[in-house]
Amino acid sequence: MKYASVIVDVPAMQTDRAFDYKVPEEWQKLVKPGMRVIVPFGPRKVQGFIIQLKDHSDYKRLKSITELVDLTPCLTNELLQLGQWLTETTLCFKISAFQAMLPAAMKAKYEKVLGLLTNDVGVLPESIRPFFEKRHHVDLKEIQDVVPLSEIQKEMNKGHLEMIYQVKQKTNRKTIKVIKCSESFSKLTKMLAEIPANAKKQIEIVEYFIKNKISEIPLHVLLSETGTSDASVKSLITKGFLFEEMKEVYRDPYEDRHFEKTLPLALNKEQKDAIDPIIHSIKENHHDVFLMYGVTGSGKTEVYLQSIEEVLKVGKEAIVLVPEISLTPQMVHRFKGRFGSKVAVLHSGLSTGEKYDEWRKIHRKEVQLVVGARSAIFAPFENLGMVIIDEEHESSYKQEENPRYHARDVAIYRAKLHNCPVVLGSATPTLESFARSKKGVYKLLTLKERVNKREMPKVEIIDMREELRSGNRSMFSRSLLDKLTDRLQKGEQSVLLLNKRGYSSFVMCRDCGYVNGCPHCDISLTYHRRGQQLKCHYCGYEEVMPSRCPECNSEHIRFFGTGTQKVEEELVKVLPEARVIRMDVDTTGKKGAHEKLLTKFGQKQADILLGTQMIAKGLDFPDVTLVGVLTADTMLNLPDFRASEKTFQLLTQVSGRAGRHELPGEVVIQTYTPEHYSIELASQYDYDAFYLQEMHLRKSHDYPPYFYIVLLTISHPDITKVISVTEEIAIFLRRNLGNETRILGPVASPIPRIKDRYRYQCMVKYKREKNLHETLQKILEHYQQEMSSNDLMISIDLSPNTLM
Ligand SMILES: Nc1ncnc2c1ncn2[C@@H]1O[C@H](COP(=O)(O)OP(=O)(O)OP(=O)(O)O)[C@@H](O)[C@H]1O
Ligand SMILES: [Zn+2]
Ligand SMILES: [Zn+2]
């Protein structure tokens, strides 16, 4: 094939199409679609993906591919096709779709280097000359800090310097030096006599190889095992005993961990009834979407594990998606324990290099199962036998940047192609999924009871207004405190959840009500104890906490709200003997910290685990018998039509952490709105009633799942510009979309300004709308010029999680 169509790494509307390139003679037999290449693009070189090869091109005077990055395609044909589908369904650039499917390490890194074109360094001005005294190439970055660009440009115009554009991989393969012995052990033994007796270290090394029958060993291991030096090894290499080689290795985040092998458990009746139809689909190569609705602790994971076993038995591969925050070591353990080295794990806790290596294990077919967060759905398996999405209701399965895809949609798309099942599991399915199962679009599998028929923990709702009325100003109700004390005495453990979503600590003047806001975003600043800082969570702006009100000069300026740190301090005051582990963004920032804290808690080195949302899921500790929720209702006030649903889900999930094993559990939910149905029904574990009530509300307000929603957010530094564009867009939508479709807006977004950009929005609610994609695409095309030159931003979300 002589020509290649390439999608180039220039994410812009004008370049969002394939460009043709010539394939140099020597590569014509080698190239395949799905490979990455380096191609000239304008004055630069950029990375790109070959999407097609052909014998003819309609264009004349084509440039040639400069470099092949891959020798085997990194995108399979299926993924190339999936990229096209993502582009169409989420309205993203083709290049963004492809890049979303690959680990970050494979993204190209662009560097500019200045090259010397003259033999006489003397012609260069004094400011530049020193850089080139000993070199011919210098990183632009290095010079740029010292010499103005205009001066560099002058030299380029004179032909003294040239700009060279380089494309590099972000992260490379890791290689280590290994030492091998050149001869057989018997020959080595004979040769041993040749080494002079005083070269003790050398003899030791050779003996080490012979004694342990090792033919290859990493250099650093050899040195530490034998206590010898590099020099001794070098001499042996010179003498021909040994030789060295560079060997590629994987960075394995779980390298030093031992996973005990687990065996399949005998399934109970409910589990059996759930797994049978799944196995049937696997064996019959049938595409079905199952919704496994199973209460917390009902043994869904065991059903996943045994279905995966079936998939592996028929020689296929499986993908398991788990929300980022519940991809705990415990979770990894459950899969590695059952399937050992057949498992690759992908999550954000890994370094870029580790992720790349895990990905390559999948790519090289060295594993058959991947357990990972959202983007693992793009695992380049070619023989997919099943996709499982655990906690399917989790909002993190939707990517909130381009491409704005939902992993569930991608899973179903891929599974259809592979004729295999998708299993969505949850104790609190999304209304969308549950409604689909009621209509028979998804097949419903139900696990109503906890394994071994353990009772769901009893939930007590505490009205915090009552507490206040009876004089308790603390953040712990009397009941919660009693129960915490009781657990301490019995040596049992407790989990405390501080619901942080939609809740932050802000600073307010008690005299005049002034609230410290971000000067760039219309949002209040969040108080951080460390360094007494006020920070903006949207743009990163920081200032020191004022000691007087900037408005009225009063000293009564205080922060409101509760952070985990504050709870911890209070806890220490009321329960000084309790050992507390705090888990929040501050204590889990470092790599591995999350895991260390959980291990500590698991080993009972603490009595109370206090944390944010991140502790609500997946934890399974036998001695946890009490769960406390400090503030159940903070989310309910968010401008979000899913607020009740999210509250219900969170409360149900966190309650599920108590009493999972022998000891019975108890839950205390503190709230200022005990009468809210999401709180009341969560306390009764009544998903069905919640579903009915919430569906009723959604119906009366035309929200999903009755209507689909599209959110268009328009932003620009100039508010009049934003309003006029949003108005134009609303008019265009009304003119082009059907009569039954509703267009709301323009209105200011709930956060009307972020990073000095004003934000307006338009919402489309529709049931069926055949012109939708075309109309939205036209809007993007119409404003293309202004978006690239006039700082206008239009973001289109085809199924927004929130309306912020
Ligand atoms: N058939 C079985 N026999 C005995 N024990 C089981 C069986 N199935 C599961 N278990 C055990 O019951 C406990 C709860 O199961 P599991 O964690 O799979 O539930 P789950 O539905 O995934 O819970 P959650 O949604 O709360 O994470 C686990 O400790 C698991 O090992
Ligand atoms: Zn004031
Ligand atoms: Zn800000």
mmCIF file of C-alpha atoms in Angstrom, residues 445-689:
data_model
loop_
_atom_site.group_PDB
_atom_site.id
_atom_site.type_symbol
_atom_site.label_atom_id
_atom_site.label_comp_id
_atom_site.label_asym_id
_atom_site.label_seq_id
_atom_site.Cartn_x
_atom_site.Cartn_y
_atom_site.Cartn_z
ATOM 1 C CA LEU A 445 -30.977 -10.330 38.110
ATOM 2 C CA THR A 446 -31.835 -9.811 41.757
ATOM 3 C CA LEU A 447 -29.955 -10.614 44.952
ATOM 4 C CA LYS A 448 -32.291 -9.581 47.733
ATOM 5 C CA GLU A 449 -30.471 -10.979 50.710
ATOM 6 C CA ARG A 450 -27.048 -10.728 52.203
ATOM 7 C CA VAL A 451 -24.910 -13.834 51.995
ATOM 8 C CA ASN A 452 -25.855 -16.267 54.781
ATOM 9 C CA LYS A 453 -29.003 -14.187 55.315
ATOM 10 C CA ARG A 454 -27.268 -11.696 57.564
ATOM 11 C CA GLU A 455 -29.556 -8.822 58.457
ATOM 12 C CA MET A 456 -29.056 -5.386 56.963
ATOM 13 C CA PRO A 457 -27.798 -3.109 59.728
ATOM 14 C CA LYS A 458 -30.482 -1.126 61.564
ATOM 15 C CA VAL A 459 -30.512 2.547 60.716
ATOM 16 C CA GLU A 460 -31.299 5.298 63.184
ATOM 17 C CA ILE A 461 -32.003 8.770 61.833
ATOM 18 C CA ILE A 462 -31.028 11.635 64.102
ATOM 19 C CA ASP A 463 -32.621 15.048 63.654
ATOM 20 C CA MET A 464 -29.773 17.431 64.332
ATOM 21 C CA ARG A 465 -32.185 20.336 64.862
ATOM 22 C CA GLU A 466 -33.552 18.447 67.859
ATOM 23 C CA GLU A 467 -30.043 17.963 69.180
ATOM 24 C CA LEU A 468 -29.455 21.683 68.969
ATOM 25 C CA ARG A 469 -32.731 22.433 70.710
ATOM 26 C CA SER A 470 -31.741 20.244 73.596
ATOM 27 C CA GLY A 471 -28.468 22.061 73.902
ATOM 28 C CA ASN A 472 -26.067 19.757 72.086
ATOM 29 C CA ARG A 473 -23.905 21.972 69.881
ATOM 30 C CA SER A 474 -21.363 19.337 69.019
ATOM 31 C CA MET A 475 -21.218 17.727 65.611
ATOM 32 C CA PHE A 476 -21.876 14.362 67.213
ATOM 33 C CA SER A 477 -25.361 13.534 68.366
ATOM 34 C CA ARG A 478 -25.700 11.941 71.791
ATOM 35 C CA SER A 479 -26.745 8.665 70.244
ATOM 36 C CA LEU A 480 -23.757 8.512 67.893
ATOM 37 C CA LEU A 481 -21.377 9.352 70.715
ATOM 38 C CA ASP A 482 -22.869 6.648 72.950
ATOM 39 C CA LYS A 483 -22.497 4.093 70.220
ATOM 40 C CA LEU A 484 -18.937 5.113 69.386
ATOM 41 C CA THR A 485 -18.047 4.783 73.075
ATOM 42 C CA ASP A 486 -19.715 1.398 73.233
ATOM 43 C CA ARG A 487 -17.681 0.149 70.236
ATOM 44 C CA LEU A 488 -14.484 1.404 71.813
ATOM 45 C CA GLN A 489 -15.203 -0.559 74.935
ATOM 46 C CA LYS A 490 -16.000 -3.726 72.989
ATOM 47 C CA GLY A 491 -12.946 -3.367 70.761
ATOM 48 C CA GLU A 492 -15.067 -3.144 67.636
ATOM 49 C CA GLN A 493 -14.518 -0.680 64.804
ATOM 50 C CA SER A 494 -16.510 2.253 63.437
ATOM 51 C CA VAL A 495 -16.616 4.104 60.145
ATOM 52 C CA LEU A 496 -17.548 7.804 60.070
ATOM 53 C CA LEU A 497 -18.526 9.486 56.840
ATOM 54 C CA LEU A 498 -18.400 13.201 56.307
ATOM 55 C CA ASN A 499 -20.365 13.922 53.188
ATOM 56 C CA LYS A 500 -18.233 16.576 51.562
ATOM 57 C CA ARG A 501 -19.861 16.815 48.188
ATOM 58 C CA GLY A 502 -21.576 20.147 47.830
ATOM 59 C CA TYR A 503 -20.171 21.203 51.111
ATOM 60 C CA SER A 504 -17.114 23.154 51.949
ATOM 61 C CA SER A 505 -15.720 25.316 54.625
ATOM 62 C CA PHE A 506 -16.084 28.930 53.662
ATOM 63 C CA VAL A 507 -15.262 32.095 55.522
ATOM 64 C CA MET A 508 -17.989 34.494 56.577
ATOM 65 C CA CYS A 509 -18.149 37.675 58.613
ATOM 66 C CA ARG A 510 -20.618 37.243 61.442
ATOM 67 C CA ASP A 511 -21.288 40.950 61.575
ATOM 68 C CA CYS A 512 -21.988 41.843 57.982
ATOM 69 C CA GLY A 513 -22.333 38.451 56.301
ATOM 70 C CA TYR A 514 -19.439 39.060 53.904
ATOM 71 C CA VAL A 515 -18.188 35.837 52.318
ATOM 72 C CA ASN A 516 -14.700 35.616 50.865
ATOM 73 C CA GLY A 517 -15.127 34.799 47.195
ATOM 74 C CA CYS A 518 -12.675 34.074 44.422
ATOM 75 C CA PRO A 519 -11.878 37.205 42.409
ATOM 76 C CA HIS A 520 -11.930 35.101 39.211
ATOM 77 C CA CYS A 521 -14.798 32.698 39.776
ATOM 78 C CA ASP A 522 -18.200 33.290 41.267
ATOM 79 C CA ILE A 523 -17.732 30.884 44.103
ATOM 80 C CA SER A 524 -16.689 31.149 47.714
ATOM 81 C CA LEU A 525 -13.151 30.264 48.699
ATOM 82 C CA THR A 526 -12.520 27.138 50.721
ATOM 83 C CA TYR A 527 -10.713 27.344 54.007
ATOM 84 C CA HIS A 528 -7.616 25.170 54.454
ATOM 85 C CA ARG A 529 -6.184 24.888 57.900
ATOM 86 C CA ARG A 530 -2.716 24.185 56.741
ATOM 87 C CA GLY A 531 -1.072 27.591 56.315
ATOM 88 C CA GLN A 532 -4.370 29.355 57.085
ATOM 89 C CA GLN A 533 -5.103 29.585 53.386
ATOM 90 C CA LEU A 534 -8.242 30.299 51.437
ATOM 91 C CA LYS A 535 -8.295 28.477 48.124
ATOM 92 C CA CYS A 536 -10.472 28.436 45.026
ATOM 93 C CA HIS A 537 -11.261 24.891 43.943
ATOM 94 C CA TYR A 538 -11.869 25.931 40.383
ATOM 95 C CA CYS A 539 -8.857 28.038 39.463
ATOM 96 C CA GLY A 540 -6.383 27.474 42.257
ATOM 97 C CA TYR A 541 -6.380 31.093 43.459
ATOM 98 C CA GLU A 542 -5.048 31.398 47.025
ATOM 99 C CA GLU A 543 -4.969 34.030 49.686
ATOM 100 C CA VAL A 544 -4.150 34.187 53.360
ATOM 101 C CA MET A 545 -7.091 33.972 55.725
ATOM 102 C CA PRO A 546 -7.882 37.582 56.738
ATOM 103 C CA SER A 547 -7.950 38.464 60.422
ATOM 104 C CA ARG A 548 -10.492 41.240 59.861
ATOM 105 C CA CYS A 549 -13.436 41.478 57.537
ATOM 106 C CA PRO A 550 -12.337 43.210 54.318
ATOM 107 C CA GLU A 551 -15.809 44.759 54.109
ATOM 108 C CA CYS A 552 -16.634 46.100 57.612
ATOM 109 C CA ASN A 553 -13.343 45.556 59.403
ATOM 110 C CA SER A 554 -14.995 43.423 62.071
ATOM 111 C CA GLU A 555 -12.857 40.847 63.842
ATOM 112 C CA HIS A 556 -15.671 38.350 63.841
ATOM 113 C CA ILE A 557 -14.676 36.652 60.663
ATOM 114 C CA ARG A 558 -14.872 32.888 60.993
ATOM 115 C CA PHE A 559 -14.988 29.859 58.845
ATOM 116 C CA PHE A 560 -18.123 27.823 58.579
ATOM 117 C CA GLY A 561 -18.623 24.262 57.586
ATOM 118 C CA THR A 562 -16.825 21.170 58.590
ATOM 119 C CA GLY A 563 -13.724 19.577 57.222
ATOM 120 C CA THR A 564 -12.470 16.123 58.111
ATOM 121 C CA GLN A 565 -9.630 17.728 60.043
ATOM 122 C CA LYS A 566 -12.069 19.577 62.212
ATOM 123 C CA VAL A 567 -14.072 16.410 62.847
ATOM 124 C CA GLU A 568 -10.887 14.632 63.804
ATOM 125 C CA GLU A 569 -10.020 17.342 66.320
ATOM 126 C CA GLU A 570 -13.489 17.196 67.842
ATOM 127 C CA LEU A 571 -13.318 13.438 67.977
ATOM 128 C CA VAL A 572 -10.072 13.540 69.894
ATOM 129 C CA LYS A 573 -11.686 15.922 72.372
ATOM 130 C CA VAL A 574 -14.741 13.788 73.082
ATOM 131 C CA LEU A 575 -13.098 10.382 72.741
ATOM 132 C CA PRO A 576 -9.465 10.925 73.717
ATOM 133 C CA GLU A 577 -8.686 7.233 73.865
ATOM 134 C CA ALA A 578 -9.910 6.493 70.334
ATOM 135 C CA ARG A 579 -7.334 5.836 67.641
ATOM 136 C CA VAL A 580 -8.537 7.598 64.497
ATOM 137 C CA ILE A 581 -7.486 7.202 60.869
ATOM 138 C CA ARG A 582 -8.470 10.088 58.668
ATOM 139 C CA MET A 583 -8.903 9.518 54.951
ATOM 140 C CA ASP A 584 -9.416 12.477 52.663
ATOM 141 C CA VAL A 585 -7.638 14.158 49.756
ATOM 142 C CA ASP A 586 -5.018 15.531 52.130
ATOM 143 C CA THR A 587 -4.011 12.250 53.738
ATOM 144 C CA THR A 588 -4.235 10.112 50.598
ATOM 145 C CA GLY A 589 -2.391 12.386 48.189
ATOM 146 C CA LYS A 590 0.829 10.410 48.215
ATOM 147 C CA LYS A 591 1.145 7.237 46.216
ATOM 148 C CA GLY A 592 0.233 4.186 48.260
ATOM 149 C CA ALA A 593 -1.091 6.256 51.175
ATOM 150 C CA HIS A 594 -4.668 5.155 50.606
ATOM 151 C CA GLU A 595 -3.646 1.556 50.823
ATOM 152 C CA LYS A 596 -1.440 1.989 53.881
ATOM 153 C CA LEU A 597 -4.248 3.617 55.833
ATOM 154 C CA LEU A 598 -6.703 0.876 54.934
ATOM 155 C CA THR A 599 -4.251 -1.860 55.808
ATOM 156 C CA LYS A 600 -3.678 -0.201 59.155
ATOM 157 C CA PHE A 601 -7.392 -0.094 59.785
ATOM 158 C CA GLY A 602 -7.767 -3.705 58.639
ATOM 159 C CA GLN A 603 -5.114 -4.768 61.122
ATOM 160 C CA LYS A 604 -7.097 -3.065 63.851
ATOM 161 C CA GLN A 605 -4.465 -0.453 64.565
ATOM 162 C CA ALA A 606 -7.286 2.064 64.731
ATOM 163 C CA ASP A 607 -10.801 2.207 66.149
ATOM 164 C CA ILE A 608 -12.388 4.741 63.859
ATOM 165 C CA LEU A 609 -12.010 5.299 60.150
ATOM 166 C CA LEU A 610 -13.057 8.850 59.354
ATOM 167 C CA GLY A 611 -13.335 9.975 55.791
ATOM 168 C CA THR A 612 -15.112 11.463 52.829
ATOM 169 C CA GLN A 613 -16.944 9.686 49.990
ATOM 170 C CA MET A 614 -13.844 7.630 49.344
ATOM 171 C CA ILE A 615 -14.616 5.352 52.300
ATOM 172 C CA ALA A 616 -18.211 4.674 51.300
ATOM 173 C CA LYS A 617 -17.481 1.896 48.861
ATOM 174 C CA GLY A 618 -16.033 -1.537 48.578
ATOM 175 C CA LEU A 619 -14.689 -1.825 52.110
ATOM 176 C CA ASP A 620 -15.224 -5.168 53.739
ATOM 177 C CA PHE A 621 -13.850 -5.306 57.292
ATOM 178 C CA PRO A 622 -15.262 -7.927 59.667
ATOM 179 C CA ASP A 623 -15.059 -5.892 62.868
ATOM 180 C CA VAL A 624 -16.849 -2.801 61.615
ATOM 181 C CA THR A 625 -20.149 -2.773 63.473
ATOM 182 C CA LEU A 626 -21.009 0.917 63.406
ATOM 183 C CA VAL A 627 -21.330 3.376 60.576
ATOM 184 C CA GLY A 628 -22.040 7.033 61.292
ATOM 185 C CA VAL A 629 -22.983 9.627 58.702
ATOM 186 C CA LEU A 630 -22.300 13.088 60.066
ATOM 187 C CA THR A 631 -24.209 15.167 57.560
ATOM 188 C CA ALA A 632 -26.513 13.297 55.263
ATOM 189 C CA ASP A 633 -28.186 16.164 53.490
ATOM 190 C CA THR A 634 -25.442 18.435 52.223
ATOM 191 C CA MET A 635 -25.853 17.299 48.638
ATOM 192 C CA LEU A 636 -29.574 17.816 48.583
ATOM 193 C CA ASN A 637 -29.182 21.549 48.094
ATOM 194 C CA LEU A 638 -27.107 21.333 44.959
ATOM 195 C CA PRO A 639 -28.666 22.538 41.716
ATOM 196 C CA ASP A 640 -28.645 18.994 40.409
ATOM 197 C CA PHE A 641 -31.629 16.911 39.393
ATOM 198 C CA ARG A 642 -29.785 13.804 40.549
ATOM 199 C CA ALA A 643 -29.165 15.140 44.071
ATOM 200 C CA SER A 644 -31.738 12.874 45.739
ATOM 201 C CA GLU A 645 -30.586 9.862 43.808
ATOM 202 C CA LYS A 646 -26.972 10.475 44.777
ATOM 203 C CA THR A 647 -27.900 10.956 48.415
ATOM 204 C CA PHE A 648 -29.868 7.719 48.431
ATOM 205 C CA GLN A 649 -26.985 5.857 46.790
ATOM 206 C CA LEU A 650 -24.361 7.207 49.146
ATOM 207 C CA LEU A 651 -26.345 6.429 52.296
ATOM 208 C CA THR A 652 -27.152 2.916 51.118
ATOM 209 C CA GLN A 653 -23.550 2.212 50.149
ATOM 210 C CA VAL A 654 -22.057 3.468 53.367
ATOM 211 C CA SER A 655 -24.618 1.646 55.502
ATOM 212 C CA GLY A 656 -23.557 -1.490 53.681
ATOM 213 C CA ARG A 657 -20.112 -1.293 55.284
ATOM 214 C CA ALA A 658 -21.422 -2.343 58.703
ATOM 215 C CA GLY A 659 -22.036 -5.837 59.994
ATOM 216 C CA ARG A 660 -20.899 -7.682 56.907
ATOM 217 C CA HIS A 661 -19.548 -10.684 58.762
ATOM 218 C CA GLU A 662 -20.361 -12.403 62.062
ATOM 219 C CA LEU A 663 -21.059 -9.318 64.160
ATOM 220 C CA PRO A 664 -24.309 -7.423 63.547
ATOM 221 C CA GLY A 665 -24.075 -3.820 62.424
ATOM 222 C CA GLU A 666 -25.736 -0.513 63.167
ATOM 223 C CA VAL A 667 -25.974 2.791 61.312
ATOM 224 C CA VAL A 668 -26.554 6.341 62.567
ATOM 225 C CA ILE A 669 -27.506 8.992 60.049
ATOM 226 C CA GLN A 670 -27.405 12.611 61.229
ATOM 227 C CA THR A 671 -29.388 15.107 59.225
ATOM 228 C CA TYR A 672 -31.188 18.433 59.259
ATOM 229 C CA THR A 673 -33.883 17.141 56.901
ATOM 230 C CA PRO A 674 -34.943 13.777 58.316
ATOM 231 C CA GLU A 675 -38.227 13.954 56.432
ATOM 232 C CA HIS A 676 -36.594 13.948 53.008
ATOM 233 C CA TYR A 677 -37.649 10.811 51.148
ATOM 234 C CA SER A 678 -34.131 9.958 49.989
ATOM 235 C CA ILE A 679 -32.956 9.805 53.600
ATOM 236 C CA GLU A 680 -36.005 8.094 54.976
ATOM 237 C CA LEU A 681 -36.128 5.438 52.270
ATOM 238 C CA ALA A 682 -32.380 4.819 52.399
ATOM 239 C CA SER A 683 -32.744 4.123 56.111
ATOM 240 C CA GLN A 684 -35.376 1.502 55.287
ATOM 241 C CA TYR A 685 -33.327 0.022 52.428
ATOM 242 C CA ASP A 686 -36.355 0.570 50.259
ATOM 243 C CA TYR A 687 -34.944 1.017 46.787
ATOM 244 C CA ASP A 688 -38.223 0.123 45.107
ATOM 245 C CA ALA A 689 -40.153 2.848 46.893
#
